[in-house]
Short mmCIF file of C-alpha atoms and ligand atoms in Angstrom, two decimals:
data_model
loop_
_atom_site.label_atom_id
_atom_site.label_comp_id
_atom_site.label_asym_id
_atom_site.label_seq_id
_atom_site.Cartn_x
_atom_site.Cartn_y
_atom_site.Cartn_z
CA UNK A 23 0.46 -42.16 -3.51
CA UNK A 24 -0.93 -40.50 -6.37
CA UNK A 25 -0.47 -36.66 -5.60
CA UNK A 26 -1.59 -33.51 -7.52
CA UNK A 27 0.53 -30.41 -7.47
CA UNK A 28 -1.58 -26.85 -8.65
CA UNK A 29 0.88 -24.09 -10.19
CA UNK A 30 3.17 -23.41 -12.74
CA UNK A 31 6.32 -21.23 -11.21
CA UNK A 32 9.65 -22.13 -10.37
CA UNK A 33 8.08 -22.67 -6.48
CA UNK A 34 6.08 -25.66 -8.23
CA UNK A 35 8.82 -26.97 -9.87
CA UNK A 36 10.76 -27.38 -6.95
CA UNK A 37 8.00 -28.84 -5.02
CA UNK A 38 7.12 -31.30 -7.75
CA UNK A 39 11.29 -32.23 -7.91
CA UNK A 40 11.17 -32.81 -3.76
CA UNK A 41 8.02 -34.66 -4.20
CA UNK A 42 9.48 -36.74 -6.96
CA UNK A 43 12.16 -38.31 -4.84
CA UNK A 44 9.99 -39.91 -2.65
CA UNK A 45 9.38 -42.95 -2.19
CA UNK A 46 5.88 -43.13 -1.13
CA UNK A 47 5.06 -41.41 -4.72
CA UNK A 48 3.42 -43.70 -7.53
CA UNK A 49 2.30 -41.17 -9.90
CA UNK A 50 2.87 -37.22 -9.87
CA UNK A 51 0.88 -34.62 -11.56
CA UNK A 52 0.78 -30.96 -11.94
CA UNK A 53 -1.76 -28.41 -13.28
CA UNK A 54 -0.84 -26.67 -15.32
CA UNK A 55 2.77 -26.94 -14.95
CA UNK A 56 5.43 -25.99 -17.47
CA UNK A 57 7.94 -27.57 -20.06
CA UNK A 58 10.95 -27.95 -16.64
CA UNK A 59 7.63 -29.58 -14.63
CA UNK A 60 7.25 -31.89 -17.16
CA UNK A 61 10.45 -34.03 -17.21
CA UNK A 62 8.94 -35.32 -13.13
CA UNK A 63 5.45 -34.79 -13.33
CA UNK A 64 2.52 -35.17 -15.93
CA UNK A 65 1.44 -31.87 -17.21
CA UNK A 66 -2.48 -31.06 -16.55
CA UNK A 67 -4.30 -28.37 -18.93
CA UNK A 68 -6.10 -26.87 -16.30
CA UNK A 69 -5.05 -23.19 -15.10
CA UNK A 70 -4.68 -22.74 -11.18
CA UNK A 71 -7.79 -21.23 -10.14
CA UNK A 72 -10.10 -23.38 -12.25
CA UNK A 73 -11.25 -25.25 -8.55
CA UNK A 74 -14.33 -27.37 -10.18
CA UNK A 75 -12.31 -28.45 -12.81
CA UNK A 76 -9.37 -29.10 -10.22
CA UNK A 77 -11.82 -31.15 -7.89
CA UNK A 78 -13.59 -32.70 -10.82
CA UNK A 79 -9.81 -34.17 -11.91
CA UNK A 80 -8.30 -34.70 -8.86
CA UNK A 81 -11.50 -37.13 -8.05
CA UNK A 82 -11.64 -38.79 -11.31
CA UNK A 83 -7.68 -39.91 -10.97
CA UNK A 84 -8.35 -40.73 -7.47
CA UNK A 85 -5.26 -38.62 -6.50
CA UNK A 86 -4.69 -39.02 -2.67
CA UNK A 87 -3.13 -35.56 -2.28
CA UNK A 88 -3.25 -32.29 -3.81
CA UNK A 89 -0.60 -29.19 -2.99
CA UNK A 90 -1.16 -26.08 -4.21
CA UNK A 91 1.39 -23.64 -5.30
CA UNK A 92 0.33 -20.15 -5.36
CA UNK A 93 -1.89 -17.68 -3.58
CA UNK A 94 -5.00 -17.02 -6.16
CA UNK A 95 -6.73 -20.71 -5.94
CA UNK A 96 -6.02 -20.41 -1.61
CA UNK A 97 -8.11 -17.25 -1.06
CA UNK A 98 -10.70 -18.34 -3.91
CA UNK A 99 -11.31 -21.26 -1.57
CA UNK A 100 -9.63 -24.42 -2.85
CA UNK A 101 -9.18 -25.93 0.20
CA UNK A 102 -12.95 -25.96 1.07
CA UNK A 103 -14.22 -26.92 -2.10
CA UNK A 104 -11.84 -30.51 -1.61
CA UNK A 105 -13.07 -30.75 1.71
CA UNK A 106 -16.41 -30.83 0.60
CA UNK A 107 -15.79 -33.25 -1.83
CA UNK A 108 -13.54 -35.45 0.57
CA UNK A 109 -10.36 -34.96 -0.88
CA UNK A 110 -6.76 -34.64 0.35
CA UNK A 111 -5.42 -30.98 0.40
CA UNK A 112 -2.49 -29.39 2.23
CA UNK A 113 -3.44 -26.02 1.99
CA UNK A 114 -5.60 -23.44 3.82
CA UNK A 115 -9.03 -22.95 3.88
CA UNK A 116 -10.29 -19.40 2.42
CA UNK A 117 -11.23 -17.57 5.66
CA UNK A 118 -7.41 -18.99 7.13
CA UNK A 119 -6.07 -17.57 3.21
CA UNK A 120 -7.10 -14.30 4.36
CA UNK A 121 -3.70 -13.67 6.17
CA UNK A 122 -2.22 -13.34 2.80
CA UNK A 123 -5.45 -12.10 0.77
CA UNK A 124 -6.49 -9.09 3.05
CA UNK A 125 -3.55 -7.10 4.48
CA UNK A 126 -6.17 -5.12 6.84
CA UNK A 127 -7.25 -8.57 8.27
CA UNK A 128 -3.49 -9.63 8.65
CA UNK A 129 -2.65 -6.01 10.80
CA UNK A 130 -6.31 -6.52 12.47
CA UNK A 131 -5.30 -9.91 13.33
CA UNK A 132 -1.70 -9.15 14.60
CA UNK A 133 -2.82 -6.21 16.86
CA UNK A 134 -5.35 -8.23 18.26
CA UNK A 135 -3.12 -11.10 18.96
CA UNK A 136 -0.05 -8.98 19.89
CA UNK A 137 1.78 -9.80 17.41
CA UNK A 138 4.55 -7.17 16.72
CA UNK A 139 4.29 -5.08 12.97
CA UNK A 140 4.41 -1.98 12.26
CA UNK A 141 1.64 1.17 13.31
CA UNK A 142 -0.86 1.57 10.60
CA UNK A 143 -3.95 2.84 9.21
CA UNK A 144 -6.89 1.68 7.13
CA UNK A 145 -8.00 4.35 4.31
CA UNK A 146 -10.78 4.20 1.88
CA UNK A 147 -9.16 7.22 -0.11
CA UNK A 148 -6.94 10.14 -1.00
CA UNK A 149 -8.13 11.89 2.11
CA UNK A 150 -7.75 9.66 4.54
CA UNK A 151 -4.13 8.43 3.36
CA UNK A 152 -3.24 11.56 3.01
CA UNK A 153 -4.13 12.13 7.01
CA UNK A 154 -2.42 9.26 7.65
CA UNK A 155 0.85 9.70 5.71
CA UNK A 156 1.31 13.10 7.22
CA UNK A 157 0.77 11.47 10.86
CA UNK A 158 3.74 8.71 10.00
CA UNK A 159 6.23 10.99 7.59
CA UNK A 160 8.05 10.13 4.89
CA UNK A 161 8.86 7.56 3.78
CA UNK A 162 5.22 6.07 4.15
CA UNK A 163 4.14 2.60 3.13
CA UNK A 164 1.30 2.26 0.94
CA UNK A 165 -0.41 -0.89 0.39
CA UNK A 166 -3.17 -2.36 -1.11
CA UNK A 167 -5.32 -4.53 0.86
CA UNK A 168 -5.86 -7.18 -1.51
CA UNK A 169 -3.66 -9.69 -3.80
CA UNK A 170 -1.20 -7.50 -6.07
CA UNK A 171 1.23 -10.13 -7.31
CA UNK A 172 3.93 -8.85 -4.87
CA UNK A 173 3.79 -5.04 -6.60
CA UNK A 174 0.62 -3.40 -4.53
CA UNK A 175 3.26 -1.60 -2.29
CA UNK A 176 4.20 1.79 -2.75
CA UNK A 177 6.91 3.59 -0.32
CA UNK A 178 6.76 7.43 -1.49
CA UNK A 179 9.35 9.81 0.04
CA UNK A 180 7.94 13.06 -1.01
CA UNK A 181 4.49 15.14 -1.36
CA UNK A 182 4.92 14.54 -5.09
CA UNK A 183 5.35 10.40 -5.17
CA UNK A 184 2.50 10.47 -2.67
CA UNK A 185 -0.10 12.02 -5.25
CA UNK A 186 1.83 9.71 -8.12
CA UNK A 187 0.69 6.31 -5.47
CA UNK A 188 -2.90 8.22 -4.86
CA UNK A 189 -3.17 8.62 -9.01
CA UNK A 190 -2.68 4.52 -9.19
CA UNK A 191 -4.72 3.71 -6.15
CA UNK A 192 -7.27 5.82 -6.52
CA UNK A 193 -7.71 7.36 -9.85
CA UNK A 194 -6.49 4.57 -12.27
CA UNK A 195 -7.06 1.48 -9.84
CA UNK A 196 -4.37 -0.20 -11.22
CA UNK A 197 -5.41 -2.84 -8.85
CA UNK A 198 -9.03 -2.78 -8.76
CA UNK A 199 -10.80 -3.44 -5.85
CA UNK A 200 -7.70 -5.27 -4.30
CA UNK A 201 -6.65 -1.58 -3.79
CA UNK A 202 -10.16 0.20 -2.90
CA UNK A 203 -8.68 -0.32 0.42
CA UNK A 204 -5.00 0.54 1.70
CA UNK A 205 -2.99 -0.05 4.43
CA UNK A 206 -0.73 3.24 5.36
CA UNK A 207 1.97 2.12 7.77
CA UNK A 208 4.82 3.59 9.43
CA UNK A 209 8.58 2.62 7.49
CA UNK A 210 10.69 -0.02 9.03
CA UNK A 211 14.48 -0.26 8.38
CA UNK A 212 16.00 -3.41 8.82
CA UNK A 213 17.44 -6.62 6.98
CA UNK A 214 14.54 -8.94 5.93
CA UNK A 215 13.86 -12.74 6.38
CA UNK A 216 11.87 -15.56 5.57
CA UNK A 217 10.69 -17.51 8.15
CA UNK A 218 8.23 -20.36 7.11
CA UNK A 219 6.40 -23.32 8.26
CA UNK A 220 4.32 -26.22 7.54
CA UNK A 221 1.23 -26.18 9.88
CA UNK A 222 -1.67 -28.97 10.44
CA UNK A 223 -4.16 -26.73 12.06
CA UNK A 224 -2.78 -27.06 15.55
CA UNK A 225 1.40 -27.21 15.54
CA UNK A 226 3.79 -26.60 13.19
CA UNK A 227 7.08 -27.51 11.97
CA UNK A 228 9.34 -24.36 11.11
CA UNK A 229 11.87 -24.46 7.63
CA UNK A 230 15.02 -23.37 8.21
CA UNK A 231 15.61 -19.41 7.53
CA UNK A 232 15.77 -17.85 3.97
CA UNK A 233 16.15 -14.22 2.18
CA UNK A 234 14.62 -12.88 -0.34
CA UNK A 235 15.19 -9.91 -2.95
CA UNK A 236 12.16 -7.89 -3.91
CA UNK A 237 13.63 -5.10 -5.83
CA UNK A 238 14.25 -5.40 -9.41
CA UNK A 239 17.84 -3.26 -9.21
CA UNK A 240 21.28 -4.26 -7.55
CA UNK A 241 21.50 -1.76 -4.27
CA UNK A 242 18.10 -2.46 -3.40
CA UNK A 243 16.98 -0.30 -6.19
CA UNK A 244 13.83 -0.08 -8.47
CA UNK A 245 10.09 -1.67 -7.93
CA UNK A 246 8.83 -4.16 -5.72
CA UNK A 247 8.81 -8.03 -8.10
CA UNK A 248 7.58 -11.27 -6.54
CA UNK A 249 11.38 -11.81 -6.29
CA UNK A 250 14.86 -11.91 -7.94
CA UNK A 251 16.57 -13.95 -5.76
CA UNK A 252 16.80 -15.88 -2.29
CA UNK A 253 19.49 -17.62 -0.10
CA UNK A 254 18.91 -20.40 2.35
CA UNK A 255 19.63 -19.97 5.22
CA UNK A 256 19.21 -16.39 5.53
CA UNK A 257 22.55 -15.52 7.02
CA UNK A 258 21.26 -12.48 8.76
CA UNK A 259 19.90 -13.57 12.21
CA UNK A 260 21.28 -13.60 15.29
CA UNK A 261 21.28 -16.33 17.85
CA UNK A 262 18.29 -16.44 19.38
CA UNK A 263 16.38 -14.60 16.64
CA UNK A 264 14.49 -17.64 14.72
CA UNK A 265 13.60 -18.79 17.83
CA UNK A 266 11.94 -15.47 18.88
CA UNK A 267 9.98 -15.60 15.51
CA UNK A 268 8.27 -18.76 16.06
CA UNK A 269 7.77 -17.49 19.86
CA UNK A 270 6.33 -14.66 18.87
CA UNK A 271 4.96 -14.75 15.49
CA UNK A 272 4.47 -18.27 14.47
CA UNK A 273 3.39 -19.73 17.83
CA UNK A 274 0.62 -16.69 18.25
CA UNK A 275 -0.79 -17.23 14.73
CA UNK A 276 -1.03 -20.44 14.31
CA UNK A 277 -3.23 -20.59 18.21
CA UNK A 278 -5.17 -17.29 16.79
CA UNK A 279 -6.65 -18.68 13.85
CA UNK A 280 -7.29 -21.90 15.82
CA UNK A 281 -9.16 -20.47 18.44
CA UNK A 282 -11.17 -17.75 15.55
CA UNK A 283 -11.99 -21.54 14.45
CA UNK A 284 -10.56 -20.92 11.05
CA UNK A 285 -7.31 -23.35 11.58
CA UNK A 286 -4.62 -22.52 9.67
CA UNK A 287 -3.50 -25.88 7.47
CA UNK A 288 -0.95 -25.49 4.79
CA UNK A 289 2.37 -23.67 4.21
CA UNK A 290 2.66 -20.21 6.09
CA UNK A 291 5.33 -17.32 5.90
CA UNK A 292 6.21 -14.90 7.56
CA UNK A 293 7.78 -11.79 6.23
CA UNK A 294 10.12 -10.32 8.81
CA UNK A 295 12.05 -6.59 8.93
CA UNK A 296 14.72 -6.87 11.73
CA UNK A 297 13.98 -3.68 13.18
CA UNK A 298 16.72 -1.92 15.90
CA UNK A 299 13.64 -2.05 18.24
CA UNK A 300 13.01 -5.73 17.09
CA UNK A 301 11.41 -7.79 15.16
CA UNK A 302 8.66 -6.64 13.48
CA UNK A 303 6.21 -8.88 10.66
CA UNK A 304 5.64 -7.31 6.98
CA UNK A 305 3.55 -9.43 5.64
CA UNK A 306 2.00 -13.03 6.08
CA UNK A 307 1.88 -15.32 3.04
CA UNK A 308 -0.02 -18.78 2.74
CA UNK A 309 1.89 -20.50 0.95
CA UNK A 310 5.85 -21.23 0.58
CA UNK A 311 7.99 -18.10 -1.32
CA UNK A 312 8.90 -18.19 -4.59
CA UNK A 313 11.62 -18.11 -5.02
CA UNK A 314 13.03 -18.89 -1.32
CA UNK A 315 11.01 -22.65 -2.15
CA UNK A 316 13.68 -23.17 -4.43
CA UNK A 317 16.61 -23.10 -2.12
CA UNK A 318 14.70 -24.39 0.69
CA UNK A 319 12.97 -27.72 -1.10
CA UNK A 320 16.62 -28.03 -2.10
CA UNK A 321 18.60 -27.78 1.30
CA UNK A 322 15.55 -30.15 2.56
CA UNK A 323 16.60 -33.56 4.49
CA UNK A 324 13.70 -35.19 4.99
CA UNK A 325 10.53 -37.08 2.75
CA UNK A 326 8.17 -34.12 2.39
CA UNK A 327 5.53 -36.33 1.11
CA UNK A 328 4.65 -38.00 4.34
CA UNK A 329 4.67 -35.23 5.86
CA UNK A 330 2.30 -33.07 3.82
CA UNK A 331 0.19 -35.74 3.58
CA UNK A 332 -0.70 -36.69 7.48
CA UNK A 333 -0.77 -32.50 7.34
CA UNK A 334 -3.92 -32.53 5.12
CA UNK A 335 -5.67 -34.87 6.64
CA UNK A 336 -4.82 -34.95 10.16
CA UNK A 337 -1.79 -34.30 12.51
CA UNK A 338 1.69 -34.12 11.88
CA UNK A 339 3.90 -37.53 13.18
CA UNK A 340 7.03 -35.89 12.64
CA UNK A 341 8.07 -33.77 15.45
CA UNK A 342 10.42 -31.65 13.66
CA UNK A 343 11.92 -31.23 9.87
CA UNK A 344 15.92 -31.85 9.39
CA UNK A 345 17.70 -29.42 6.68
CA UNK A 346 20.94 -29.55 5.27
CA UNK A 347 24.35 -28.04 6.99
CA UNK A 348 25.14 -26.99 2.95
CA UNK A 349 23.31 -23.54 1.88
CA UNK A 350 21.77 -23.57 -0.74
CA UNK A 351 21.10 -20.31 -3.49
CA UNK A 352 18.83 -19.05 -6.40
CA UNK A 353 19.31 -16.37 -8.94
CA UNK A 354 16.22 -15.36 -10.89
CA UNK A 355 16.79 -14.67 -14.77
CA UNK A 356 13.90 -12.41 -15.78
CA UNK A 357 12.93 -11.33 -19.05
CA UNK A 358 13.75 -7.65 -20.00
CA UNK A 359 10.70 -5.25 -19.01
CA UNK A 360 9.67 -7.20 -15.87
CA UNK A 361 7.93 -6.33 -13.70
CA UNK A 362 6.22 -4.20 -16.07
CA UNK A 363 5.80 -6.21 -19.10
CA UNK A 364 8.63 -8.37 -19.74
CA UNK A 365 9.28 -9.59 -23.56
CA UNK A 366 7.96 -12.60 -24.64
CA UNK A 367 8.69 -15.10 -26.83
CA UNK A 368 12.62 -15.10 -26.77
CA UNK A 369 14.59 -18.60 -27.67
CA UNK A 370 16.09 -19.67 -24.47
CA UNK A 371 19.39 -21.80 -24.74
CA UNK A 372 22.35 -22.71 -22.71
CA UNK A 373 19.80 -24.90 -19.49
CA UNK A 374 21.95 -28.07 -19.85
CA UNK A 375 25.35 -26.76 -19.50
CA UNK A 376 23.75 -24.70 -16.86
CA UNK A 377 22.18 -27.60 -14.86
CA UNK A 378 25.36 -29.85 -15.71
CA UNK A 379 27.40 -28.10 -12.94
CA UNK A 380 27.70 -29.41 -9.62
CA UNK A 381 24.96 -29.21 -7.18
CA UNK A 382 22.59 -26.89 -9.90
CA UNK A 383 19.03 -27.45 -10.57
CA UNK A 384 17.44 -24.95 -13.50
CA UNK A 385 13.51 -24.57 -12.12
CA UNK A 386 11.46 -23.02 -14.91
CA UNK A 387 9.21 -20.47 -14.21
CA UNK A 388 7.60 -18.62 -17.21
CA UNK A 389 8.30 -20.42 -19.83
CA UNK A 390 7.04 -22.65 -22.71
CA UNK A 391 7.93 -24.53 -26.01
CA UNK A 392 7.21 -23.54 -29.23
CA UNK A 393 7.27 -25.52 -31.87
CA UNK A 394 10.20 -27.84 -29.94
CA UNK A 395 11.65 -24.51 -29.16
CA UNK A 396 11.99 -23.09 -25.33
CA UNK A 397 10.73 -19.52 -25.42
CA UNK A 398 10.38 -17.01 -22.73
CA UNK A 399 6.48 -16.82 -21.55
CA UNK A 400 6.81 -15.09 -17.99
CA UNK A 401 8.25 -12.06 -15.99
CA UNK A 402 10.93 -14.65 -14.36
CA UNK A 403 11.64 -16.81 -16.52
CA UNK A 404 14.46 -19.36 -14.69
CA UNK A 405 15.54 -19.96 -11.73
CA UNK A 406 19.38 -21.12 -11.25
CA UNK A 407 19.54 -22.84 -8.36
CA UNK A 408 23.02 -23.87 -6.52
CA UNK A 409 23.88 -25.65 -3.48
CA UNK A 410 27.51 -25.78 -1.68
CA UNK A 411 28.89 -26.56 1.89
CA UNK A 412 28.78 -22.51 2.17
CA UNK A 413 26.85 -19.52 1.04
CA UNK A 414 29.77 -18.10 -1.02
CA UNK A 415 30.01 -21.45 -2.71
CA UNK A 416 26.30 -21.47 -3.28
CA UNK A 417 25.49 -18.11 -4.95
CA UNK A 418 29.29 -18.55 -6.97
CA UNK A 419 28.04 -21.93 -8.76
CA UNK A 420 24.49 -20.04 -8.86
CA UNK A 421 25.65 -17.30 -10.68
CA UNK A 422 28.62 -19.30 -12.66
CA UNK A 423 25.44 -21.65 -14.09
CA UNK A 424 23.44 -18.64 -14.39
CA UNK A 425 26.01 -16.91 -17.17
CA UNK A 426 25.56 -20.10 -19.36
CA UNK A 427 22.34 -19.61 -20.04
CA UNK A 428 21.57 -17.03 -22.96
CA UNK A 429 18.47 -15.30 -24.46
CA UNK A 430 18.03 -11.86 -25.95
CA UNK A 431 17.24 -9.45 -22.82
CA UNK A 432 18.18 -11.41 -20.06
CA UNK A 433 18.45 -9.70 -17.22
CA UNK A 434 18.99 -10.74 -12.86
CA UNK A 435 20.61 -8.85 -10.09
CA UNK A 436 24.44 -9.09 -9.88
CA UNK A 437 24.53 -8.76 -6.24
CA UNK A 438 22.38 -11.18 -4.49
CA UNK A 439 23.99 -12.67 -1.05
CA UNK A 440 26.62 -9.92 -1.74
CA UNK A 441 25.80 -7.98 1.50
CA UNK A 442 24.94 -11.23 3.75
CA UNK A 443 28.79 -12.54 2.76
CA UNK A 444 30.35 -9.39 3.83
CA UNK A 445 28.74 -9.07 7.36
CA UNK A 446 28.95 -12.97 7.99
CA UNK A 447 32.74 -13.11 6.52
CA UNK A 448 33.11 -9.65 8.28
CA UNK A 449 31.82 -11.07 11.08
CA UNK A 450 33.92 -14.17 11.28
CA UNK A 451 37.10 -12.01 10.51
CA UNK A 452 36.98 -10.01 13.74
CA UNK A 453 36.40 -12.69 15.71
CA UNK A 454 39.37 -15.05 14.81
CA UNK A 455 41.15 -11.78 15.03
P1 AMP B 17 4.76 -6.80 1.74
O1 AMP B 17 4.06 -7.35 0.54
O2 AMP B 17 3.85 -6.25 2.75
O3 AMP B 17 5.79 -7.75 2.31
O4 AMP B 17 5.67 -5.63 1.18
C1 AMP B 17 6.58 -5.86 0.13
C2 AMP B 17 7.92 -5.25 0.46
O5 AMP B 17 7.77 -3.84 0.71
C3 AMP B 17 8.57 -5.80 1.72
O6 AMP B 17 9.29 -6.96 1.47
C4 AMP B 17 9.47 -4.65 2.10
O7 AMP B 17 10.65 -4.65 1.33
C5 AMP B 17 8.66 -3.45 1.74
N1 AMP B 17 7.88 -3.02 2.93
C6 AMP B 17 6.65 -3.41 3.27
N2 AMP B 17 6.25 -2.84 4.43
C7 AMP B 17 7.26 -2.04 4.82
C8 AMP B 17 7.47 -1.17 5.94
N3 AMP B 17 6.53 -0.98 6.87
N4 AMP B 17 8.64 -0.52 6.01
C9 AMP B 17 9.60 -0.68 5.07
N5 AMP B 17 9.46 -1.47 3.99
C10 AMP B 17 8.31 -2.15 3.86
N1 LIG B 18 9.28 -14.03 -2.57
C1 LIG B 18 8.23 -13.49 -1.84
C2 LIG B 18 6.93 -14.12 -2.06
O1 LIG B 18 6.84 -15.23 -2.58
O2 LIG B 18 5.92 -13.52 -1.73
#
């Protein structure tokens, strides 16, 4: 099969190494990919959401199956514009992207389908939030309706950091029109975890569990990134619990947008806050995590090729998709500034020691060669990428391969897994006490 993979992040670069190992796969491409892409796939010189040009390409090489990466091209309405040009896709069509692209639709959807998330709001401005934040208290959650890149949430404690989030919303529109339109919503307090799934329209076939990191700052501390880190699996869920999410989130979703007629195809994730009153959903994306891709694609047992394929085109044969027993970890090296706006340009060295180690994959994200030179070009930069027979194992070879790797304003969180090892190993302590 000749297959097409659209992105350029550390997400793609795992995607394209899974895909690259199987052996269905004749030749492998990826638009526009990036200098770690390139050593399993041929690189493409078209950006992401350039769809004619995508369509135009992906019929002139004949290319039996394209995958897309990342959000943008999704709710701009790749999927239909293949369709309509009979070609392979596993992704969703742009009404089904709307989960992801328009949080109100994603709440509107989950009330109407009784799906459990947190109360909420929809404001048009200061006003109205301001209505609405008093009727929830502080903390209040903030959010813009459209795509932000993973930093259009805002969770001010106080009078004064509500006026700062009205000022960036409102006043600047930081994000445009994606934030003409918020979400106000009641604060949760829980753990969080990844649950995602591969879906053909009609079933789907759940991943196994993962964690992200969204802060910037050990503790939890500092702005919202696209993430910093991620475990797999997520080491925080009772028995029971990933069962109740597919029940109850997955299950309901995937037969709502059926029977709206927009049937979801493609990679969906759910965002879940373990709440003491239960579970509750945060946010829908369509399209796997980055970076919880990384450890997943990596703890992954089975040929994902097949399996996206009949997805695009059809039904699933598979009835279910076998992972690892061995975790699997990723620590995110970004460059110093992000997620504001990180420093570019900085000579990277140190990748193949890193990726020498035992069970360690390196998955580029933003970054790009200069003159034969490896140079910084993105926010996150690397992803360091570990697996083990145990968690502990997995984040220690993550983080021991992640310290040989050196450019000027480096810069990850020291303590991701940290508080996941301590309940699990607390856990396991009492009881062979
Ligand atoms: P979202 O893009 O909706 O997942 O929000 C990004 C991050 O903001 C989440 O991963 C949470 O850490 C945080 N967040 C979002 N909604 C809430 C909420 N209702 N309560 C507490 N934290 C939230
Ligand atoms: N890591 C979270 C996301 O990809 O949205």
């Amino acid at each position: 099969m000749r297959v097409l993979v659209v992105g350029s992040g550390g997400r793609e670069h795992a995607l394209c190494w899974k895909l690259a190992q199987s052996p269905e796969l004749g030749d492998l491409f990826c638009a526009p990919g990036n200098p770690g892409i390139e050593s399993v796939a041929d690189l493409v010189p078209i950006a992401a959401d350039e769809i004619q040009k995508l369509a135009d390409f992906a019929a002139d090489l004949k290319i039996d199956l394209t995958v897309v990466g990342p959000e943008l091209p999704l709710t701009l309405g790749i999927a239909d514009e293949f369709a309509n040009r009979g070609l392979a896709l596993f992704g969703p069509s742009r009404e089904a992207a709307r989960l992801e692209g328009s949080k109100v639709f994603a709440k509107r959807f989950m009330k109407e389908h009784g799906i459990p998330t947190a109360e909420f709001e929809v404001v048009l401005d200061a006003d109205q939030a301001s209505k609405a934040a008093k009727r929830f208290g502080f903390p209040v959650v903030l959010k813009a309706d459209g795509l932000a890149a993973g930093k259009g949430v805002v969770i001010p404690r106080n009078d004064e950091e509500l006026s700062e989030a009205f000022d960036v919303f409102f006043s600047e529109r930081r994000f445009g029109d994606a934030g003409a339109r918020l979400v106000v919503e009641e604060f949760l307090e829980g753990e969080e975890v990844s649950l995602m799934a591969v879906v053909d329209g009609q079933r789907f076939l759940p991943l196994a569990t993962s964690k992200d990191y969204k802060r910037i700052g050990d503790d939890d501390q500092g702005p919202n990134t696209g993430g910093m880190g991620a475990h797999s699996p997520a080491g925080v869920l009772a028995r029971g619990d990933a069962k109740k999410i597919l029940d109850d989130v997955m299950q309901p979703v995937v037969a709502g947008m059926a029977a709206h007629g927009n049937p979801f195809r493609g990679f969906l994730y759910a965002g879940i806050i373990l709440t003491p009153d239960g579970l509750r959903v945060l946010e829908f994306n369509v399209r796997l995590g980055d970076p919880e891709a990384q450890p997943l694609m990596m703890r992954m047992d089975e040929d994902l090729l097949p399996v996206l394929a009949s997805g695009a085109t059809g039904r699933f044969e598979k009835q279910r998709l076998d992972f690892q027993k061995a975790a699997a970890a990723c620590i995110v090296l970004a460059a110093q500034g992000y997620p504001g706006s990180p420093v570019l340009g900085e000579p990277i060295e140190g990748i193949a020691t890193a990726s020498s180690r035992e069970g360690v994959e390196v998955f580029h994200g933003g970054t790009r060669l200069e003159e034969g030179r490896l140079t910084t070009a993105g926010g996150r930069v690397l992803n360091v990428c570990a697996t083990a027979p145990d968690l502990r194992g997995a984040l220690q070879q993550a983080y021991q391969a992640a310290e040989e790797i050196r450019w000027s304003g480096k810069t990850f969180r020291s303590d991701i897994g940290r508080r996941v090892l301590m309940a699990i190993e607390g856990a396991a302590g009492e009881a062979s006490r």
